[in-house]
PDB file of C-alpha atoms in Angstrom:
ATOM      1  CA  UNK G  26      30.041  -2.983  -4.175  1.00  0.00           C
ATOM      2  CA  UNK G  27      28.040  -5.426  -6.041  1.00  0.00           C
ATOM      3  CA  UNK G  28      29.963  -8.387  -3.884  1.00  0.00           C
ATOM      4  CA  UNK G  29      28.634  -6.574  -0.625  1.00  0.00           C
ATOM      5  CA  UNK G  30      24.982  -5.793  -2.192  1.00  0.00           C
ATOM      6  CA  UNK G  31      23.390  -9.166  -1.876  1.00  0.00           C
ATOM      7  CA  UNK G  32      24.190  -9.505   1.793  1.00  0.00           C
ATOM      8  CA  UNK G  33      22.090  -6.257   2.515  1.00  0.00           C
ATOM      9  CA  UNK G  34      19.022  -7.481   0.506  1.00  0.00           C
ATOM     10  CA  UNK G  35      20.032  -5.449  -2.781  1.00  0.00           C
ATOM     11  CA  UNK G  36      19.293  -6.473  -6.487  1.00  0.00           C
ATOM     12  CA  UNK G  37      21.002  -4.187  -8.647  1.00  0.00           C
ATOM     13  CA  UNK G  38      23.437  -0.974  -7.900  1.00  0.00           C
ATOM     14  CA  UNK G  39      22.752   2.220  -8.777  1.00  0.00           C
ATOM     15  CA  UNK G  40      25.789   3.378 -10.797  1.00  0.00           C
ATOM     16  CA  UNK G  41      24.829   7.456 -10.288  1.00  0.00           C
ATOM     17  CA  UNK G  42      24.528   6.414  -5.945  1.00  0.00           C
ATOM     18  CA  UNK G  43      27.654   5.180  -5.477  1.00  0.00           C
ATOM     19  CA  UNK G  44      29.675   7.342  -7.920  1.00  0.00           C
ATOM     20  CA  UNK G  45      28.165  10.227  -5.770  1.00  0.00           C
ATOM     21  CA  UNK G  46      29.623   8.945  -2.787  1.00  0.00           C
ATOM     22  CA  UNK G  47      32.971   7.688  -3.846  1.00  0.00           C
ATOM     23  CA  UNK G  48      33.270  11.189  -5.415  1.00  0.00           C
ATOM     24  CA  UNK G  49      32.194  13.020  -1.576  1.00  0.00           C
ATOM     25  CA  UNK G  50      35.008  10.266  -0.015  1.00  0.00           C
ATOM     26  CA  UNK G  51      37.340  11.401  -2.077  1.00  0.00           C
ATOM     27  CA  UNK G  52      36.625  15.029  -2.311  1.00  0.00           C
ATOM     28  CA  UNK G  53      39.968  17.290  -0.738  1.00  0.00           C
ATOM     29  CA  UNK G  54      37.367  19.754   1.046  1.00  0.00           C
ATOM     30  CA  UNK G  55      37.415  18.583   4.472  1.00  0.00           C
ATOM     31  CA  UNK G  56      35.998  15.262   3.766  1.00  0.00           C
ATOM     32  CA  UNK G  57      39.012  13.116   3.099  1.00  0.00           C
ATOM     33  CA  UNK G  58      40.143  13.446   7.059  1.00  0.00           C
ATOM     34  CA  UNK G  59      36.594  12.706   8.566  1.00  0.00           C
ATOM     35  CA  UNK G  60      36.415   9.903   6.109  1.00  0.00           C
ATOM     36  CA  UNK G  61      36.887   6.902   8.926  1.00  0.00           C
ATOM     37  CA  UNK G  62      34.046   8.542  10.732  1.00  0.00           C
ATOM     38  CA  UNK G  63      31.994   8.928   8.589  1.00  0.00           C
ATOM     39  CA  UNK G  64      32.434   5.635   7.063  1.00  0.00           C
ATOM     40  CA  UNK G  65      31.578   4.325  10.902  1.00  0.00           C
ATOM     41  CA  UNK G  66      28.626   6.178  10.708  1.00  0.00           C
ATOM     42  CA  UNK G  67      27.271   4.455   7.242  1.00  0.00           C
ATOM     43  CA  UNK G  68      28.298   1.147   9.047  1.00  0.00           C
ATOM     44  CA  UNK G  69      26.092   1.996  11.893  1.00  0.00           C
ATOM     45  CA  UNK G  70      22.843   3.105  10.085  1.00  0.00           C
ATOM     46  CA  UNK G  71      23.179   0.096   7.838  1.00  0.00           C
ATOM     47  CA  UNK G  72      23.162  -2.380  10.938  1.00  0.00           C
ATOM     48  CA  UNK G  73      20.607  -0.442  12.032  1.00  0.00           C
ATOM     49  CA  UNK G  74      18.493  -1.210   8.967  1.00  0.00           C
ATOM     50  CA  UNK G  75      19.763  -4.661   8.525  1.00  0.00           C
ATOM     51  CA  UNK G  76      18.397  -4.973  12.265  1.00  0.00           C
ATOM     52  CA  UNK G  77      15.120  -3.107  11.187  1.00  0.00           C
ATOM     53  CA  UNK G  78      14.484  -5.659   7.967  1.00  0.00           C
ATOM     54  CA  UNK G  79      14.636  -8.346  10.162  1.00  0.00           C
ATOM     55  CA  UNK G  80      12.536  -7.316  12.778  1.00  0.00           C
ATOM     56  CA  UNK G  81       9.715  -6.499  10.139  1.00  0.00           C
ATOM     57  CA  UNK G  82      10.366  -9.975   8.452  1.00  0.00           C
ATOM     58  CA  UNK G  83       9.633 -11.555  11.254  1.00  0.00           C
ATOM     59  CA  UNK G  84       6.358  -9.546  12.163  1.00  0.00           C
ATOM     60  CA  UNK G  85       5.454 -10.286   8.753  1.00  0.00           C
ATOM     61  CA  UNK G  86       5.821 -14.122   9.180  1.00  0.00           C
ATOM     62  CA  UNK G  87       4.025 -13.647  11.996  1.00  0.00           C
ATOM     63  CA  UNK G  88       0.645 -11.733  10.832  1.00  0.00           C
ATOM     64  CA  UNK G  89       0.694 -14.357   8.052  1.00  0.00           C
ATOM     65  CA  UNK G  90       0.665 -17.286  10.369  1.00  0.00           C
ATOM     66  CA  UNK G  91      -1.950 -15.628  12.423  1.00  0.00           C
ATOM     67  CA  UNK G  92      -3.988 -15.208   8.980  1.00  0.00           C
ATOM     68  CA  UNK G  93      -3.183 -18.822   8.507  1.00  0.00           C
ATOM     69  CA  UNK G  94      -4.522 -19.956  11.187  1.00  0.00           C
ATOM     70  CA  UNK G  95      -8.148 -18.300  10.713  1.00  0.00           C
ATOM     71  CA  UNK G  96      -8.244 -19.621   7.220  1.00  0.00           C
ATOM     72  CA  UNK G  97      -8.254 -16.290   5.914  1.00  0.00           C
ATOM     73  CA  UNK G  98      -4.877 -16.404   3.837  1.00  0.00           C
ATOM     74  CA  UNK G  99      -5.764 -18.205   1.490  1.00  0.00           C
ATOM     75  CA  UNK G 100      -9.507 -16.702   1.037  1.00  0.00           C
ATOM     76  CA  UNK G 101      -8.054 -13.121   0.886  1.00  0.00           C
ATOM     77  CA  UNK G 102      -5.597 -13.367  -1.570  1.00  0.00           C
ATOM     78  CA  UNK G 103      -7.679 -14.625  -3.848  1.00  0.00           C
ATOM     79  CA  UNK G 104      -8.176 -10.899  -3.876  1.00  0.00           C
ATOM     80  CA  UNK G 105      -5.903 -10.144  -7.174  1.00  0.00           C
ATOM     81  CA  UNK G 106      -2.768  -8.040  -5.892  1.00  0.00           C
ATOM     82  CA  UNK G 107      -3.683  -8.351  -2.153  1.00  0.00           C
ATOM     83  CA  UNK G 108      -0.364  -9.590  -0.524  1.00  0.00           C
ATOM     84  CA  UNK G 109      -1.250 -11.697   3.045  1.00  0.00           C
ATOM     85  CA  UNK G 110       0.602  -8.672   4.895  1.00  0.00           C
ATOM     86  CA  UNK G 111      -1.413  -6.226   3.538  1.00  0.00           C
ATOM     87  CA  UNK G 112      -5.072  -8.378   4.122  1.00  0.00           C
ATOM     88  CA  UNK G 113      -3.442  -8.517   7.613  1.00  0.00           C
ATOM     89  CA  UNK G 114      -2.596  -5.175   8.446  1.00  0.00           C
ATOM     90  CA  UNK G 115      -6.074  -3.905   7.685  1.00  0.00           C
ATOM     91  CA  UNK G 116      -7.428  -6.959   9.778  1.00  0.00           C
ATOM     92  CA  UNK G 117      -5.737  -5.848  12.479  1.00  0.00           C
ATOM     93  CA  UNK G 118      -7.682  -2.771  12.397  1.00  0.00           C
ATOM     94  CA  UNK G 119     -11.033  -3.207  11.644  1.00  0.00           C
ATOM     95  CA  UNK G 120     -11.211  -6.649  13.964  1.00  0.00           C
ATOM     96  CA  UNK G 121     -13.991  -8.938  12.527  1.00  0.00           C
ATOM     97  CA  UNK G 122     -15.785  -7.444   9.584  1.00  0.00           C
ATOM     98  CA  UNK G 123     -19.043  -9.166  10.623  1.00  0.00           C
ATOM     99  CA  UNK G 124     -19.055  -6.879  13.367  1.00  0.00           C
ATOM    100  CA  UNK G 125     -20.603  -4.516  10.247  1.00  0.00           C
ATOM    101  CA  UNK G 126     -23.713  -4.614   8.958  1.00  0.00           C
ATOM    102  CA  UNK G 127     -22.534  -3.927   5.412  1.00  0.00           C
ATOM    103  CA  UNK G 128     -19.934  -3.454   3.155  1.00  0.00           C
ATOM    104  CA  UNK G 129     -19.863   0.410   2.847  1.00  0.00           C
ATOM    105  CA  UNK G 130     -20.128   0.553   6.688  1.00  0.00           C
ATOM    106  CA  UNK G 131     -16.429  -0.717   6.990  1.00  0.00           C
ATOM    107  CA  UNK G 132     -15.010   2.102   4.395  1.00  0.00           C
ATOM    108  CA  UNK G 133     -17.704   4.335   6.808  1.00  0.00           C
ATOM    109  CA  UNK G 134     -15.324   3.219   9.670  1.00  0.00           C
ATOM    110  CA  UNK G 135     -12.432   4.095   7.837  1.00  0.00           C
ATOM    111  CA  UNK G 136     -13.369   7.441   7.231  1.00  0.00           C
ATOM    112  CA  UNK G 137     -13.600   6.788   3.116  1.00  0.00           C
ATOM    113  CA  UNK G 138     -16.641   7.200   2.483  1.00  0.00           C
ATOM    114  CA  UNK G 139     -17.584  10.514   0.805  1.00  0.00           C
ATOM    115  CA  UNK G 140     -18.598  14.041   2.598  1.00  0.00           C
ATOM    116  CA  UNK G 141     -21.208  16.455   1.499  1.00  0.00           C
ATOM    117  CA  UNK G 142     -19.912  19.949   0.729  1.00  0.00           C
ATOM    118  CA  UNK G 143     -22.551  21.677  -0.905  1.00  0.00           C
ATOM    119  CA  UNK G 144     -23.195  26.027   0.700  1.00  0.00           C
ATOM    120  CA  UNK G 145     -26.573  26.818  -1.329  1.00  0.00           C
ATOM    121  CA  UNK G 146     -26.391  26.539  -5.205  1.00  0.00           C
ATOM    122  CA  UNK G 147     -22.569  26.136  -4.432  1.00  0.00           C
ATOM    123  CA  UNK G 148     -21.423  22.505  -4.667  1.00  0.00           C
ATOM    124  CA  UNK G 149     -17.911  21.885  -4.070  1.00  0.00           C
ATOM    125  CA  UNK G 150     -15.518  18.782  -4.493  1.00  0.00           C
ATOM    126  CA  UNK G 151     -17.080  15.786  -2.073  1.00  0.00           C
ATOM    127  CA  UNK G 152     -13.858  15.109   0.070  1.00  0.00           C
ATOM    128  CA  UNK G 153     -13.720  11.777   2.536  1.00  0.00           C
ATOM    129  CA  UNK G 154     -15.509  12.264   5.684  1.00  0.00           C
ATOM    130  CA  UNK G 155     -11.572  11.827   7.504  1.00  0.00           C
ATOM    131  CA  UNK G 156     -13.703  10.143  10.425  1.00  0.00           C
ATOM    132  CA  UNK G 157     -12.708   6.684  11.640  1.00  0.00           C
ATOM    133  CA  UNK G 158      -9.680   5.010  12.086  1.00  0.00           C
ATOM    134  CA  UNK G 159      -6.450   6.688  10.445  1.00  0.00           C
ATOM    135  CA  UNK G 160      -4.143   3.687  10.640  1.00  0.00           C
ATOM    136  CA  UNK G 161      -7.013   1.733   8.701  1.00  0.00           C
ATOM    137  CA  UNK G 162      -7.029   4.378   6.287  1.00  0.00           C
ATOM    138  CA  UNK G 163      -3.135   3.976   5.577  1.00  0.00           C
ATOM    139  CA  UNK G 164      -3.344   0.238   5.380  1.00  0.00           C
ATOM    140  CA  UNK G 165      -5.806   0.102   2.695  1.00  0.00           C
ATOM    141  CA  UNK G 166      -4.499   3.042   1.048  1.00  0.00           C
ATOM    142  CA  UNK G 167      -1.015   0.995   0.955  1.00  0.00           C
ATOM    143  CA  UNK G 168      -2.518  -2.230  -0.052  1.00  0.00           C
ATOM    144  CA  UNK G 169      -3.935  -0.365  -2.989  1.00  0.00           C
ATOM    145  CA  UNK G 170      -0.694   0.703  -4.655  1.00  0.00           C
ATOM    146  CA  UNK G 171       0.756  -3.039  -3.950  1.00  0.00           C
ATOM    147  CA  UNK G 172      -2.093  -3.669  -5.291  1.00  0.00           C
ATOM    148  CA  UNK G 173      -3.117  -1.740  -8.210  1.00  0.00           C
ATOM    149  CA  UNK G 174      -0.118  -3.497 -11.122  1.00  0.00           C
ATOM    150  CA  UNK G 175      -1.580  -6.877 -10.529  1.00  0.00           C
ATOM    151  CA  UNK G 176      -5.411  -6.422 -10.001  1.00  0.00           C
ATOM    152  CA  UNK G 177      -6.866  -5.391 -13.687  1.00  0.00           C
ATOM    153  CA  UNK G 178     -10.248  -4.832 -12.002  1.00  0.00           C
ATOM    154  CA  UNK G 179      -9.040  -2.005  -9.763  1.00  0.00           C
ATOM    155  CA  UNK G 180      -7.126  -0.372 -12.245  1.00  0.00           C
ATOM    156  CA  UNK G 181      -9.703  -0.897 -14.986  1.00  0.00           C
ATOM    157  CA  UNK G 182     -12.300   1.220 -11.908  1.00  0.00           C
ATOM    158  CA  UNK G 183      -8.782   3.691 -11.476  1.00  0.00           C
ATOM    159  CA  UNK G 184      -8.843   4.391 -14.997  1.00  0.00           C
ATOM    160  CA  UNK G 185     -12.434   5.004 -15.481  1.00  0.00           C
ATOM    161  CA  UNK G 186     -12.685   7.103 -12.168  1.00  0.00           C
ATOM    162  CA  UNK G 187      -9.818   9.675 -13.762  1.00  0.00           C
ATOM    163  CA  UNK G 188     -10.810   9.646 -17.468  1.00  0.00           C
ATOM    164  CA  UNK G 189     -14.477   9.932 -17.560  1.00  0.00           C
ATOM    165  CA  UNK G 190     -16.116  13.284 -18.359  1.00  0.00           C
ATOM    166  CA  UNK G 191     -18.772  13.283 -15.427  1.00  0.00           C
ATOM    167  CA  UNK G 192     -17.059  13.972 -12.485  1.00  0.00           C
ATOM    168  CA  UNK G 193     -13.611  12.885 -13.158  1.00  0.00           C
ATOM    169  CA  UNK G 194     -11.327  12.353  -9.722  1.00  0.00           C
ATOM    170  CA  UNK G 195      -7.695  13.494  -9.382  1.00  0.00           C
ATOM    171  CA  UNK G 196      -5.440  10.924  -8.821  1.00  0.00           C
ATOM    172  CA  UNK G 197      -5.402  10.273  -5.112  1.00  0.00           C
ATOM    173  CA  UNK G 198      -9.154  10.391  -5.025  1.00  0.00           C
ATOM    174  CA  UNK G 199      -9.559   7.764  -7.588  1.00  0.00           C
ATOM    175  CA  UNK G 200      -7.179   6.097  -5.021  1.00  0.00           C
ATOM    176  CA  UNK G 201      -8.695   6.917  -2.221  1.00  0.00           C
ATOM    177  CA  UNK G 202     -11.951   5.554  -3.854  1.00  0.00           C
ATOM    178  CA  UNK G 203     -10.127   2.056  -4.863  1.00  0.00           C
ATOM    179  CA  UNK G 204      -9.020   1.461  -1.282  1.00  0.00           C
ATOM    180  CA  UNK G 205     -12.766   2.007  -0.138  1.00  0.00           C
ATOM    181  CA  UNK G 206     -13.771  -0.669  -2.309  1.00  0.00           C
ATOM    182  CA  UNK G 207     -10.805  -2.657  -1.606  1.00  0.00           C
ATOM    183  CA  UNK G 208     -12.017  -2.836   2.096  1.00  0.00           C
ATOM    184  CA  UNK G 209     -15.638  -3.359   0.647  1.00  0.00           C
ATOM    185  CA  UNK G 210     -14.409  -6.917  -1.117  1.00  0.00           C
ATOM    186  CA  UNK G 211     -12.296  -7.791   2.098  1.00  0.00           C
ATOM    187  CA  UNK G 212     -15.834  -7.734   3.823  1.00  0.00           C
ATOM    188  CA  UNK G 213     -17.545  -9.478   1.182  1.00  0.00           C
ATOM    189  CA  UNK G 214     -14.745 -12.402   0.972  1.00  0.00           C
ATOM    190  CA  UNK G 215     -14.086 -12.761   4.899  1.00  0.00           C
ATOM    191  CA  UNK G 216     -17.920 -12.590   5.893  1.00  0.00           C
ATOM    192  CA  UNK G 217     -18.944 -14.655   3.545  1.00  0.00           C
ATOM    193  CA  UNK G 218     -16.107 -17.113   3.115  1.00  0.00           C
ATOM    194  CA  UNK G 219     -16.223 -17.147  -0.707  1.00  0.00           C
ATOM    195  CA  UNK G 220     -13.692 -16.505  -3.009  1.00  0.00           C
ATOM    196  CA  UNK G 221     -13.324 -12.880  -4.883  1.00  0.00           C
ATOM    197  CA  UNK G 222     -15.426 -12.798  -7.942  1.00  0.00           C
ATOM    198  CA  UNK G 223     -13.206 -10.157 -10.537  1.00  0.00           C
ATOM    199  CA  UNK G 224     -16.886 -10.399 -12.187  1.00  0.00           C
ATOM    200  CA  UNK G 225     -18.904  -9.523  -9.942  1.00  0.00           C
ATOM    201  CA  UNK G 226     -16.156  -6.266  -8.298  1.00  0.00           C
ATOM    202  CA  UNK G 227     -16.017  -4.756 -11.818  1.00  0.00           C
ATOM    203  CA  UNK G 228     -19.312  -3.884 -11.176  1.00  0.00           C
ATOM    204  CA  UNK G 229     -20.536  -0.985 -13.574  1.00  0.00           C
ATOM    205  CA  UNK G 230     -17.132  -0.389 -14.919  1.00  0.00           C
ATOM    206  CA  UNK G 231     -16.592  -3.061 -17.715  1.00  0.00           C
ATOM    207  CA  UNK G 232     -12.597  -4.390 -17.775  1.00  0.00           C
ATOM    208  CA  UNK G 233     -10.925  -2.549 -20.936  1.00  0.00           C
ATOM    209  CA  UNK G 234      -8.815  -4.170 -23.495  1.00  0.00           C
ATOM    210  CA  UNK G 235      -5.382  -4.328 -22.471  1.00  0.00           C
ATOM    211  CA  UNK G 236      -5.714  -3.320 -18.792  1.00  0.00           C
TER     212      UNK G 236
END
């Protein structure tokens, strides 16, 4: 097992995994004699994710060349924790971001920005608006986990959004909120052509000690 690993793009086994299934293969209750099949069944899904991997490698090599070759790569990643792939996936659905007027209009046309839901005196939780473009939605809200270890700013505006006493978000809408302003700094950086300013995205919530 750990000879055959590296060949299928593995780091380390999991020990509890493939105990499990040596302990099914080898199991008397009616296992043992469909074992060749369903060993040729394993073989097959694996070549069908080897096949898979490759396929999105090479779509991946190929968004980052097209990236490349707008001189965006290198402008967007500046962008702490933004990968190329993930700058390029939401370029590929909002198109040109000077097509909007502003910043918050491109979370507007991903359906982040926030939605009144207030019945009288009775003001409930403010849920997205869920208007716009779905797949836009899931990129950013993608690129945001990838991104969230390595940008301090985002989780510094993460933390504050779940912790503080006014208003404090669950989770996946301090998320939700992060990959709103995650599309608002891809606007800033690709309209402008200037280079992400951790400064100036920190806004009104100060970076805390130690992340």
């Amino acid at each position: 097992m750990r000879r055959e690993l590296p060949r299928w793009g593995g780091i380390r086994p999991r020990l509890r995994i493939i105990r499990a299934v040596f302990a099914a293969l080898a199991d008397p209750a009616g296992v043992t004699a469909h074992r060749p099949g369903a060993l040729e069944r394993a073989h097959l899904a694996l070549g069908d994710w080897r096949e898979t991997r490759a396929r999105l490698a090479d779509t991946e090599t190929r968004m980052a060349a097209v990236l490349d070759d707008l001189g965006l790569a290198e402008l967007v990643t500046t962008i702490g924790g933004l990968t190329v792939t993930g700058a390029a996936a939401i370029l590929a659905e909002t198109g040109d971001p000077a097509r909007f007027t502003t910043p918050r209009s491109l979370d507007g046309h991903a359906g982040l920005c926030p939605r009144e839901n207030a019945s009288g005196a009775h003001q409930g939780k403010t849920p997205i608006s869920g208007r716009g473009r779905p797949a836009l939605r899931l990129a950013a809200w993608r690129a945001v986990w990838a991104a969230m270890p390595n940008n301090p700013v985002m989780a510094a505006r993460f933390a504050h959004l779940t912790t503080r006493q006014d208003n404090r978000l669950a989770r996946q809408q301090a998320r939700t909120a992060c990959a709103a302003a995650l599309l608002r700094w891809i606007h800033v950086v690709v309209t402008r052509r200037v280079t992400w300013d951790p400064v100036i995205a920190a806004g009104g919530t100060p970076l805390r000690q130690g992340g």
